[in-house]
Amino acid sequence: MFIDVRRECLVDAITKCEYATLSHVWGECQLSLTTRSQLSQLKETEALSVRSLPPTIRDAMTLTKAIGIRYLWIDALCILQDDKDYKAKQIAQMHLIYAAATVTIVAVAAIDANSGLPGVGSNARDLDQSITTIAGLHLAARQSFLDVSLNRSAYNKRAWTYQESSISRRLLYIASKGIFMQCCQSIRSEEFILEDRDCTKADIHDHTVSLELSQRNIWRELTLRHPPSTTLHSCTCLFNHEERFHKDESPFVHPREKAPEDGSFDETALCCRHCQDFSRRNDAEWHMYRDLVRGYTNRQMKFESDRIPAFAGIAGFLSRQFDTKFLFGMPEKFFDFALIWCSGFNILVPPRRADSASFPSWSWASQAVYVAYPGDNWLTSEVDWYCIDGKRHLRSIHSLKGVGTYQPLRDDFRKPVTTQQLHYHGITYDLDIPGSALFAWCQIISSFLLKGDRLYDKYRRPFCSRPGMPDGIVQFSDALPKRTQQYIPVEVFPLSRSSSGSIALRRQPIDSHFGAYRINLLVISRQGNVATRLGITDVRNVKVWEEAEKSWMLIKLV
């Protein structure tokens, strides 16, 4: 549905029309929400003119009409708030709604829906400009700085607004000290006037506002610069990365790769151009997702149960661009990378809340923390994951099995998971939310000990990759357990083998890069075959892995 700003009523959605959207903070004020019982009444001409609407919504209607756009989409009015199925479908389509809009009006100065848009309604703008004259020239100080306005705003702290501004192709920022327009080429301020109206794109770029926003606009970056690839290229090189990925096969590991343990093998010398392009595109896509998760989880939300719905728009957009599915905020294509998330800061209080308990422990959505990822640039998976789809069928998770130069530690163990095996081991899945449980054959290590936040071997020896460089520092998903001098038995299994950055240093949100590779271990709590994520750690000493007592087990990770 749209708001027809000329007739001031709700109308059914019209295809191929220009419309604006509003991105704002609801706050604690009472909104006039649309319900199914009121729908027919709100579709009558001038129904909204007599309805009590918050100033921000009323001003957005006025502004939309003033700039010559007839239709406006606002979530509070255009979504039936008492219809759960309809509401869920609309939230899942947020990436299409905002990306297709002609412009998104951003209420930067509003702390809630009652604040209004400065300069549009009764809310005046905060302008106090100093002007002086020197040598006959009239000089005026700049008033508006978008980065300052955003950083001080409630808008830039809310999780829901993050995805709205990330996937909009044009943003009209309404701040108390000025108006800004961001499009695909530049960010312009109302204070800037180009003397030549027939300016080129280069002229626009030279006069754009210099601004490093705190988030990436994925519509601009992916749609214009990195359009999705729809052509499967065939190649004759040894690696054949793209074709192996689409066939869900393990990556080719050249025999020469088994020798160098310092990662010195140059894969690009043997890769064809298509494989190199495929790898570069995957690298750009992963870094895009990683940055978006970091920015998103640094925002606040009133209900932790919204951590996945408020990210659904971004996930929907990336799903199309990456050509992959998402499971609880994590892309299947980069699933092994995404599993090694951790908190970017020390967790002092339990972050998990009752309203986020429905999310699986392996997803970052299960914790109200700022999520950080190590700066890995390659990875070799050690686990083949399976999940239950919406039709209750068991399927494999289609991920990149390896982006690197190391032989898997599991010696090509690829035992598939079947429903018969799940029944044989007494593992149930019929009542699970589709995609919430992961199934896999894992090499469980039960001989490690935990003391504080550090792992030890069964002889109580700490792990070290080099003198003075500790291994096995656990980044817990929840708050750190009470400090104790006791050694507690703990179980782990390897997720992957990767390089660049240590999870032991992820307590600061700045990536560090050292060492050739590490083994990423998931620390779990297990009851029979059912396990939950406690945290993640890494070890760089391969002997720790080789000397540990291991056993293959079919695991259900929830």
Coordinates of C-alpha atoms in Angstrom, one line a residue:
M1 CA 0.0 0.0 0.0
F2 CA 1.0 3.6 -0.5
I3 CA -0.1 7.0 0.9
D4 CA -1.6 9.2 -1.9
V5 CA -0.4 12.6 -0.7
R6 CA -2.8 14.4 -3.0
R7 CA -5.9 12.6 -1.9
E8 CA -4.5 12.1 1.6
C9 CA -5.5 8.5 1.9
L10 CA -4.2 4.9 1.5
V11 CA -4.3 3.3 -1.9
D12 CA -3.3 -0.1 -3.1
A13 CA 0.2 -0.4 -4.5
I14 CA 0.7 0.8 -8.0
T15 CA 3.3 -0.8 -10.3
K16 CA 5.9 1.4 -12.1
C17 CA 5.2 4.6 -10.2
E18 CA 7.5 7.0 -8.5
Y19 CA 7.2 7.0 -4.7
A20 CA 9.1 8.2 -1.7
T21 CA 9.8 6.4 1.6
L22 CA 10.3 7.7 5.1
S23 CA 13.1 6.5 7.4
H24 CA 12.7 7.7 10.9
V25 CA 12.8 6.8 14.6
W26 CA 9.5 5.8 16.1
G27 CA 10.6 6.5 19.7
E28 CA 8.2 6.1 22.6
C29 CA 5.4 8.1 21.2
Q30 CA 2.0 6.6 20.3
L31 CA 1.6 6.1 16.5
S32 CA -1.5 5.8 14.5
L33 CA -1.0 2.3 13.2
T34 CA -3.0 0.8 10.4
T35 CA -5.1 -2.3 11.3
R36 CA -7.3 -4.4 9.1
S37 CA -10.5 -3.1 10.7
Q38 CA -9.6 0.5 9.7
L39 CA -8.3 -0.3 6.2
S40 CA -11.5 0.5 4.3
Q41 CA -12.0 3.7 6.1
L42 CA -8.4 4.9 5.5
K43 CA -8.8 4.3 1.8
E44 CA -11.4 7.1 1.6
T45 CA -10.3 10.4 0.2
E46 CA -8.9 12.8 2.9
A47 CA -9.1 10.1 5.5
L48 CA -5.6 11.0 6.7
S49 CA -6.3 14.7 6.8
V50 CA -8.7 14.3 9.8
R51 CA -6.6 11.5 11.4
S52 CA -4.2 12.4 14.2
L53 CA -0.8 11.8 12.7
P54 CA 2.6 12.4 14.3
P55 CA 4.3 15.6 13.0
T56 CA 7.1 13.6 11.3
I57 CA 4.7 11.6 9.2
R58 CA 2.5 14.7 8.5
D59 CA 5.6 16.7 7.4
A60 CA 6.9 13.8 5.3
M61 CA 3.6 13.9 3.4
T62 CA 3.9 17.6 2.9
L63 CA 7.5 17.3 1.7
T64 CA 6.7 14.5 -0.7
K65 CA 3.9 16.5 -2.3
A66 CA 6.2 19.6 -2.5
I67 CA 8.9 17.8 -4.5
G68 CA 6.4 16.5 -7.0
I69 CA 6.0 12.9 -5.9
R70 CA 2.5 11.6 -5.4
Y71 CA 3.0 8.4 -3.4
L72 CA 4.7 7.8 -0.1
W73 CA 5.4 4.6 1.8
I74 CA 5.6 4.7 5.6
D75 CA 5.8 1.5 7.6
A76 CA 3.4 2.5 10.4
L77 CA 0.6 3.3 7.9
C78 CA 1.4 1.1 4.9
I79 CA 1.7 -2.2 6.8
L80 CA -1.2 -3.9 8.5
Q81 CA 0.2 -4.0 12.0
D82 CA -2.3 -6.6 13.4
D83 CA -1.8 -9.1 10.6
K84 CA 1.3 -11.2 11.5
D85 CA 1.5 -13.0 8.1
Y86 CA 1.1 -9.8 6.1
K87 CA 3.5 -7.9 8.3
A88 CA 6.2 -10.7 8.0
K89 CA 5.9 -10.7 4.2
Q90 CA 6.3 -6.9 4.1
I91 CA 9.3 -7.0 6.4
A92 CA 10.9 -9.6 4.1
Q93 CA 10.3 -7.2 1.2
M94 CA 11.9 -4.2 2.8
H95 CA 14.9 -4.4 0.5
L96 CA 12.7 -4.1 -2.5
I97 CA 10.6 -1.3 -1.0
Y98 CA 13.5 1.0 -0.1
A99 CA 15.7 0.1 -3.1
A100 CA 12.9 0.8 -5.6
A101 CA 11.9 4.2 -4.1
T102 CA 12.7 7.3 -6.0
V103 CA 14.0 8.9 -2.8
T104 CA 14.1 8.1 0.9
I105 CA 13.4 11.0 3.3
V106 CA 15.6 10.7 6.4
A107 CA 14.5 12.4 9.5
V108 CA 18.0 13.0 10.9
A109 CA 17.0 15.6 13.6
A110 CA 14.0 13.6 14.9
I111 CA 14.3 11.8 18.3
D112 CA 10.8 10.3 17.8
A113 CA 7.8 10.6 15.5
N114 CA 6.6 13.7 17.3
S115 CA 9.7 15.8 16.4
G116 CA 8.7 16.7 12.8
L117 CA 11.0 17.7 9.9
P118 CA 12.8 21.0 10.6
G119 CA 11.7 23.7 8.1
V120 CA 8.8 21.7 6.7
G121 CA 6.2 22.0 9.4
S122 CA 6.0 24.1 12.6
N123 CA 9.5 22.9 13.7
A124 CA 11.9 25.7 12.8
R125 CA 15.4 25.0 11.7
D126 CA 18.4 25.8 13.9
L127 CA 20.3 28.4 11.8
D128 CA 22.6 31.0 13.3
Q129 CA 25.0 31.8 10.6
S130 CA 28.0 34.2 11.1
I131 CA 28.6 36.5 8.2
T132 CA 31.5 38.9 7.8
T133 CA 32.9 41.2 5.1
I134 CA 36.6 41.2 4.2
A135 CA 37.9 43.3 1.3
G136 CA 34.5 43.7 -0.1
L137 CA 33.8 39.9 0.0
H138 CA 30.9 38.6 2.0
L139 CA 32.0 35.4 3.8
A140 CA 29.6 33.1 5.6
A141 CA 30.5 30.2 7.9
R142 CA 29.2 26.8 6.9
Q143 CA 26.3 25.7 9.0
S144 CA 25.6 22.1 8.0
F145 CA 27.9 19.1 8.4
L146 CA 26.1 15.8 7.7
D147 CA 28.6 13.7 9.6
V148 CA 28.2 15.8 12.7
S149 CA 24.4 15.8 12.5
L150 CA 24.3 12.0 12.0
N151 CA 26.8 11.2 14.7
R152 CA 24.7 13.2 17.2
S153 CA 21.4 11.9 16.2
A154 CA 19.1 9.2 17.6
Y155 CA 18.6 8.1 14.0
N156 CA 22.1 6.9 13.6
K157 CA 21.9 4.7 16.8
R158 CA 18.8 2.6 15.8
A159 CA 19.1 -0.8 14.1
W160 CA 16.0 -0.5 12.0
T161 CA 17.2 2.7 10.4
Y162 CA 20.5 1.1 9.5
Q163 CA 19.1 -1.1 6.8
E164 CA 16.7 1.5 5.5
S165 CA 19.5 3.9 4.7
S166 CA 21.9 1.1 3.5
I167 CA 19.6 -0.1 0.7
S168 CA 18.1 3.2 -0.5
R169 CA 19.4 4.6 -3.8
R170 CA 18.8 8.2 -3.0
L171 CA 18.7 9.8 0.5
L172 CA 17.3 13.2 1.3
Y173 CA 18.6 14.1 4.8
I174 CA 16.5 16.6 6.7
A175 CA 18.7 18.0 9.5
S176 CA 18.1 20.9 11.8
K177 CA 21.0 22.8 10.2
G178 CA 20.5 21.9 6.6
I179 CA 19.4 19.5 3.9
F180 CA 21.6 17.0 2.1
M181 CA 21.0 14.8 -0.9
Q182 CA 23.0 11.6 -1.4
C183 CA 22.7 9.8 -4.8
C184 CA 24.9 7.4 -6.6
Q185 CA 27.5 10.0 -7.6
S186 CA 27.8 12.4 -4.8
I187 CA 26.5 13.9 -1.6
R188 CA 25.3 17.5 -2.0
S189 CA 24.5 20.2 0.6
E190 CA 22.0 23.0 0.1
E191 CA 24.9 25.4 0.8
F192 CA 26.7 24.4 -2.3
I193 CA 25.6 26.0 -5.6
L194 CA 27.4 25.1 -8.9
E195 CA 27.8 28.2 -11.1
D196 CA 27.6 26.1 -14.3
R197 CA 24.3 24.2 -14.6
D198 CA 25.7 22.2 -17.4
C199 CA 28.3 20.5 -15.1
T200 CA 29.7 17.1 -15.8
K201 CA 30.0 14.1 -13.4
A202 CA 33.6 15.1 -12.7
D203 CA 32.4 18.6 -11.7
I204 CA 29.8 17.1 -9.4
H205 CA 32.5 14.9 -7.8
D206 CA 34.8 17.8 -7.3
H207 CA 32.0 19.7 -5.4
T208 CA 30.6 16.9 -3.4
V209 CA 30.6 16.9 0.4
S210 CA 33.7 15.1 1.7
L211 CA 32.1 12.6 4.1
E212 CA 33.0 9.2 5.5
L213 CA 29.7 7.8 6.5
S214 CA 29.5 5.2 9.3
Q215 CA 27.9 2.6 7.0
R216 CA 28.1 1.4 3.4
N217 CA 25.3 2.0 0.9
I218 CA 25.0 -1.5 -0.6
W219 CA 22.5 -0.4 -3.4
R220 CA 25.1 2.0 -4.8
E221 CA 28.1 -0.3 -4.3
L222 CA 26.7 -3.6 -5.5
T223 CA 24.1 -2.6 -8.1
L224 CA 26.3 -0.1 -9.9
R225 CA 29.8 -1.4 -9.3
H226 CA 29.4 -5.1 -8.7
P227 CA 26.3 -6.4 -10.4
P228 CA 25.4 -10.0 -9.8
S229 CA 27.0 -12.5 -12.1
T230 CA 24.5 -14.7 -14.0
T231 CA 27.0 -16.4 -16.3
L232 CA 28.8 -19.6 -15.3
H233 CA 32.2 -19.5 -16.8
S234 CA 34.0 -22.7 -17.6
C235 CA 37.7 -23.0 -17.4
T236 CA 40.5 -25.5 -18.0
C237 CA 42.8 -24.6 -15.1
L238 CA 43.5 -27.0 -12.2
F239 CA 41.3 -25.2 -9.7
N240 CA 38.1 -24.5 -11.5
H241 CA 36.7 -22.7 -8.4
E242 CA 33.4 -21.4 -9.8
E243 CA 32.2 -24.7 -11.3
R244 CA 33.2 -26.6 -8.2
F245 CA 31.3 -24.2 -6.0
H246 CA 28.1 -24.5 -8.1
K247 CA 28.4 -28.3 -8.0
D248 CA 28.9 -28.2 -4.2
E249 CA 32.2 -29.9 -4.6
S250 CA 35.4 -29.6 -2.4
P251 CA 38.0 -27.2 -3.9
F252 CA 40.9 -28.7 -5.7
V253 CA 44.1 -28.8 -3.6
H254 CA 47.2 -29.0 -5.7
P255 CA 49.8 -31.5 -4.5
R256 CA 52.4 -28.8 -4.1
E257 CA 50.1 -27.1 -1.6
K258 CA 50.7 -29.8 1.0
A259 CA 54.4 -28.9 1.4
P260 CA 54.7 -25.2 2.4
E261 CA 53.4 -24.5 5.9
D262 CA 54.0 -20.8 5.7
G263 CA 51.3 -20.2 3.1
S264 CA 53.9 -19.2 0.4
F265 CA 52.2 -21.2 -2.4
D266 CA 51.1 -18.9 -5.1
E267 CA 47.7 -20.1 -6.3
T268 CA 47.3 -17.2 -8.8
A269 CA 50.2 -18.6 -10.9
L270 CA 48.1 -21.6 -11.8
C271 CA 44.6 -20.0 -11.8
C272 CA 42.9 -18.8 -14.9
R273 CA 41.4 -15.4 -15.2
H274 CA 37.9 -16.6 -14.5
C275 CA 38.9 -18.3 -11.3
Q276 CA 40.8 -15.2 -10.2
D277 CA 37.8 -13.0 -10.9
F278 CA 35.5 -15.4 -9.0
S279 CA 37.9 -15.3 -6.0
R280 CA 38.1 -11.5 -6.1
R281 CA 34.3 -11.1 -6.3
N282 CA 33.9 -13.5 -3.4
D283 CA 36.4 -11.5 -1.3
A284 CA 34.6 -8.2 -2.0
E285 CA 31.2 -9.8 -1.2
W286 CA 32.5 -11.2 2.1
H287 CA 34.0 -7.9 3.2
M288 CA 30.8 -6.2 2.3
Y289 CA 28.8 -8.6 4.5
R290 CA 31.3 -8.4 7.4
D291 CA 31.2 -4.6 7.5
L292 CA 27.4 -4.5 7.4
V293 CA 27.2 -6.9 10.3
R294 CA 29.6 -4.9 12.3
G295 CA 27.8 -1.6 11.6
Y296 CA 24.4 -3.2 12.2
T297 CA 25.2 -4.9 15.6
N298 CA 26.7 -1.6 16.8
R299 CA 23.2 -0.1 16.7
Q300 CA 20.5 -0.3 19.4
M301 CA 17.0 -1.9 19.3
K302 CA 14.1 -1.9 21.7
F303 CA 13.3 -5.6 21.2
E304 CA 16.1 -8.1 20.8
S305 CA 13.7 -10.3 19.0
D306 CA 14.0 -7.8 16.1
R307 CA 17.7 -8.6 15.5
I308 CA 16.8 -10.8 12.4
P309 CA 13.7 -8.9 11.1
A310 CA 15.6 -5.6 11.2
F311 CA 18.4 -7.2 9.2
A312 CA 16.0 -8.9 6.7
G313 CA 16.1 -6.1 4.2
I314 CA 19.9 -6.2 4.0
A315 CA 19.9 -10.0 3.9
G316 CA 17.3 -10.0 1.1
F317 CA 19.3 -7.6 -1.0
L318 CA 22.6 -9.5 -0.5
S319 CA 20.8 -12.8 -1.1
R320 CA 20.1 -11.7 -4.7
Q321 CA 23.5 -10.1 -5.2
F322 CA 25.5 -13.0 -3.8
D323 CA 23.2 -15.6 -5.3
T324 CA 22.8 -17.4 -2.0
K325 CA 20.4 -18.1 0.8
F326 CA 20.6 -16.7 4.4
L327 CA 20.2 -18.6 7.6
F328 CA 19.4 -16.4 10.6
G329 CA 21.4 -13.5 9.2
M330 CA 24.3 -15.6 7.9
P331 CA 24.9 -16.2 4.2
E332 CA 25.3 -19.8 3.2
K333 CA 27.9 -18.9 0.6
F334 CA 30.3 -17.7 3.3
F335 CA 28.8 -19.8 6.1
D336 CA 32.2 -21.1 7.4
F337 CA 33.5 -17.6 7.5
A338 CA 30.4 -16.3 9.2
L339 CA 30.5 -18.9 12.0
I340 CA 33.7 -17.5 13.5
W341 CA 32.0 -14.4 14.8
C342 CA 32.7 -13.1 18.3
S343 CA 32.2 -10.0 20.4
G344 CA 34.3 -7.0 19.5
F345 CA 34.6 -6.0 23.2
N346 CA 34.8 -7.6 26.5
I347 CA 31.4 -9.0 27.6
L348 CA 30.8 -7.8 31.2
V349 CA 27.1 -8.7 31.6
P350 CA 25.1 -11.5 30.0
P351 CA 24.0 -10.1 26.6
R352 CA 21.4 -12.9 25.8
R353 CA 17.9 -11.8 26.6
A354 CA 14.7 -13.8 26.8
D355 CA 13.3 -12.2 23.6
S356 CA 16.3 -13.4 21.5
A357 CA 16.2 -17.0 22.9
S358 CA 14.5 -18.2 19.7
F359 CA 17.6 -17.6 17.7
P360 CA 20.1 -20.5 17.5
S361 CA 23.3 -20.1 19.5
W362 CA 25.5 -20.4 16.4
S363 CA 24.1 -17.2 15.0
W364 CA 25.3 -13.7 16.0
A365 CA 21.6 -12.8 16.4
S366 CA 21.5 -14.9 19.6
Q367 CA 23.5 -12.3 21.5
A368 CA 23.1 -8.5 21.9
V369 CA 26.7 -7.8 21.2
Y370 CA 28.8 -5.8 18.8
V371 CA 30.0 -8.5 16.4
A372 CA 33.5 -8.6 15.1
Y373 CA 35.2 -10.9 12.6
P374 CA 38.9 -11.6 12.1
G375 CA 40.4 -10.3 8.9
D376 CA 40.7 -13.7 7.2
N377 CA 41.4 -13.8 3.5
W378 CA 41.3 -17.5 3.1
L379 CA 39.7 -20.5 4.8
T380 CA 39.5 -24.3 4.5
S381 CA 36.3 -25.8 5.9
E382 CA 36.5 -28.8 8.2
V383 CA 32.8 -29.4 8.5
D384 CA 30.0 -30.2 6.0
W385 CA 26.9 -28.6 7.3
Y386 CA 23.3 -29.7 6.8
C387 CA 20.0 -28.1 7.8
I388 CA 16.2 -28.7 7.5
D389 CA 14.5 -26.6 4.9
G390 CA 10.9 -25.2 4.9
K391 CA 9.6 -28.4 3.4
R392 CA 11.2 -30.5 6.2
H393 CA 13.8 -31.9 3.9
L394 CA 17.4 -32.4 4.9
R395 CA 19.7 -30.5 2.6
S396 CA 23.4 -29.5 2.6
I397 CA 24.4 -25.9 3.1
H398 CA 25.8 -24.7 -0.1
S399 CA 29.0 -22.9 1.0
L400 CA 32.5 -22.2 -0.4
K401 CA 34.2 -25.3 0.9
G402 CA 37.6 -23.7 0.7
V403 CA 39.2 -20.4 -0.2
G404 CA 42.8 -21.1 0.5
T405 CA 45.9 -23.2 0.1
Y406 CA 45.8 -25.9 2.8
Q407 CA 44.7 -29.5 2.8
P408 CA 41.8 -30.1 5.2
L409 CA 42.8 -31.7 8.5
R410 CA 40.0 -34.2 8.2
D411 CA 41.8 -36.1 5.3
D412 CA 38.9 -35.6 2.9
F413 CA 36.4 -37.2 5.4
R414 CA 33.0 -36.3 3.8
K415 CA 30.4 -38.5 5.3
P416 CA 27.0 -37.2 4.3
V417 CA 24.2 -36.7 6.9
T418 CA 21.0 -38.5 6.2
T419 CA 17.6 -38.6 7.9
Q420 CA 18.2 -42.4 8.6
Q421 CA 21.3 -41.5 10.5
L422 CA 19.5 -38.8 12.5
H423 CA 16.8 -41.3 13.5
Y424 CA 19.4 -43.9 14.3
H425 CA 21.2 -41.5 16.7
G426 CA 18.0 -40.4 18.2
I427 CA 18.3 -36.8 16.9
T428 CA 14.9 -35.1 16.4
Y429 CA 14.2 -32.3 14.0
D430 CA 10.4 -32.4 13.2
L431 CA 9.6 -29.5 15.6
D432 CA 12.6 -27.3 14.8
I433 CA 12.2 -24.0 13.1
P434 CA 13.5 -24.5 9.5
G435 CA 17.2 -23.7 9.3
S436 CA 17.6 -23.2 13.1
A437 CA 19.5 -26.5 13.7
L438 CA 22.7 -27.5 12.0
F439 CA 23.7 -31.1 11.5
A440 CA 27.2 -32.4 10.8
W441 CA 29.8 -35.1 11.4
C442 CA 32.4 -33.4 13.7
Q443 CA 35.7 -34.5 15.2
I444 CA 35.0 -33.9 18.9
I445 CA 37.9 -33.3 21.3
S446 CA 36.9 -34.0 24.9
S447 CA 40.3 -33.9 26.5
F448 CA 40.8 -30.2 26.7
L449 CA 40.4 -28.2 30.0
L450 CA 39.2 -24.7 30.6
K451 CA 40.5 -22.4 33.3
G452 CA 39.1 -18.9 33.2
D453 CA 39.1 -18.0 29.5
R454 CA 42.0 -20.2 28.4
L455 CA 42.2 -23.7 27.1
Y456 CA 44.8 -26.3 28.4
D457 CA 45.6 -29.8 27.2
K458 CA 44.9 -32.9 29.4
Y459 CA 48.2 -32.4 31.2
R460 CA 47.2 -28.9 32.1
R461 CA 49.7 -27.3 29.8
P462 CA 48.7 -24.0 28.1
F463 CA 48.8 -23.7 24.4
C464 CA 51.4 -21.4 22.8
S465 CA 52.1 -20.8 19.2
R466 CA 55.4 -19.2 20.0
P467 CA 57.1 -18.0 23.3
G468 CA 55.0 -15.4 24.9
M469 CA 52.2 -15.8 22.4
P470 CA 49.2 -17.6 24.0
D471 CA 46.9 -19.9 22.1
G472 CA 43.4 -21.1 23.1
I473 CA 42.0 -17.8 24.4
V474 CA 38.2 -18.4 24.4
Q475 CA 35.9 -15.7 23.2
F476 CA 32.7 -16.6 24.9
S477 CA 29.3 -15.9 23.3
D478 CA 27.9 -14.9 26.7
A479 CA 29.5 -13.2 29.7
L480 CA 32.8 -14.7 31.0
P481 CA 32.3 -17.4 33.6
K482 CA 33.4 -16.6 37.1
R483 CA 37.2 -16.7 37.5
T484 CA 38.2 -20.0 39.1
Q485 CA 41.5 -21.8 39.6
Q486 CA 39.8 -25.1 38.8
Y487 CA 40.3 -26.9 35.5
I488 CA 36.9 -27.6 33.9
P489 CA 36.6 -30.3 31.2
V490 CA 35.3 -28.8 27.9
E491 CA 34.6 -30.0 24.4
V492 CA 35.6 -28.5 21.1
F493 CA 35.6 -29.4 17.5
P494 CA 37.3 -27.7 14.5
L495 CA 35.3 -25.4 12.3
S496 CA 37.9 -24.4 9.8
R497 CA 41.5 -23.6 9.1
S498 CA 42.2 -20.0 8.2
S499 CA 44.7 -17.1 8.2
S500 CA 45.1 -13.4 9.0
G501 CA 43.9 -12.2 12.4
S502 CA 43.6 -13.9 15.7
I503 CA 40.4 -14.4 17.6
A504 CA 42.4 -14.0 20.7
L505 CA 42.8 -10.3 19.8
R506 CA 39.1 -9.7 18.8
R507 CA 38.4 -7.9 22.1
Q508 CA 39.1 -4.7 20.2
P509 CA 37.2 -4.0 17.0
I510 CA 40.4 -3.4 15.0
D511 CA 41.7 -6.3 13.0
S512 CA 45.2 -7.7 13.6
H513 CA 47.1 -9.8 11.1
F514 CA 49.9 -12.2 12.1
G515 CA 50.8 -15.8 11.7
A516 CA 50.4 -18.2 8.8
Y517 CA 47.2 -20.0 9.8
R518 CA 45.1 -21.1 12.7
I519 CA 42.6 -23.8 13.5
N520 CA 39.3 -22.3 14.5
L521 CA 37.7 -24.4 17.3
L522 CA 34.1 -24.1 18.4
V523 CA 33.7 -24.5 22.2
I524 CA 30.4 -26.3 22.9
S525 CA 28.2 -27.6 25.7
R526 CA 26.8 -31.0 24.7
Q527 CA 24.0 -33.2 25.9
G528 CA 24.2 -36.4 23.9
N529 CA 24.2 -35.4 20.3
V530 CA 22.8 -32.0 20.8
A531 CA 25.3 -29.1 21.3
T532 CA 25.1 -25.4 21.8
R533 CA 27.8 -22.8 21.2
L534 CA 29.7 -21.5 24.2
G535 CA 32.4 -19.6 22.4
I536 CA 35.1 -19.8 19.9
T537 CA 38.9 -20.0 20.1
D538 CA 41.9 -20.8 17.9
V539 CA 45.2 -22.6 18.1
R540 CA 48.1 -22.3 15.7
N541 CA 50.2 -25.2 16.9
V542 CA 49.1 -28.2 14.7
K543 CA 50.6 -30.6 17.2
V544 CA 47.9 -29.6 19.7
W545 CA 45.4 -31.0 17.1
E546 CA 47.4 -34.0 16.2
E547 CA 48.1 -35.2 19.8
A548 CA 44.5 -34.6 21.0
E549 CA 42.1 -37.5 21.4
K550 CA 39.4 -37.1 18.7
S551 CA 36.2 -39.0 17.9
W552 CA 33.8 -38.5 15.0
M553 CA 30.2 -37.8 16.2
L554 CA 27.0 -36.7 14.5
I555 CA 26.1 -33.4 16.1
K556 CA 23.0 -31.3 16.1
L557 CA 24.1 -27.7 16.8
V558 CA 21.2 -25.5 18.1

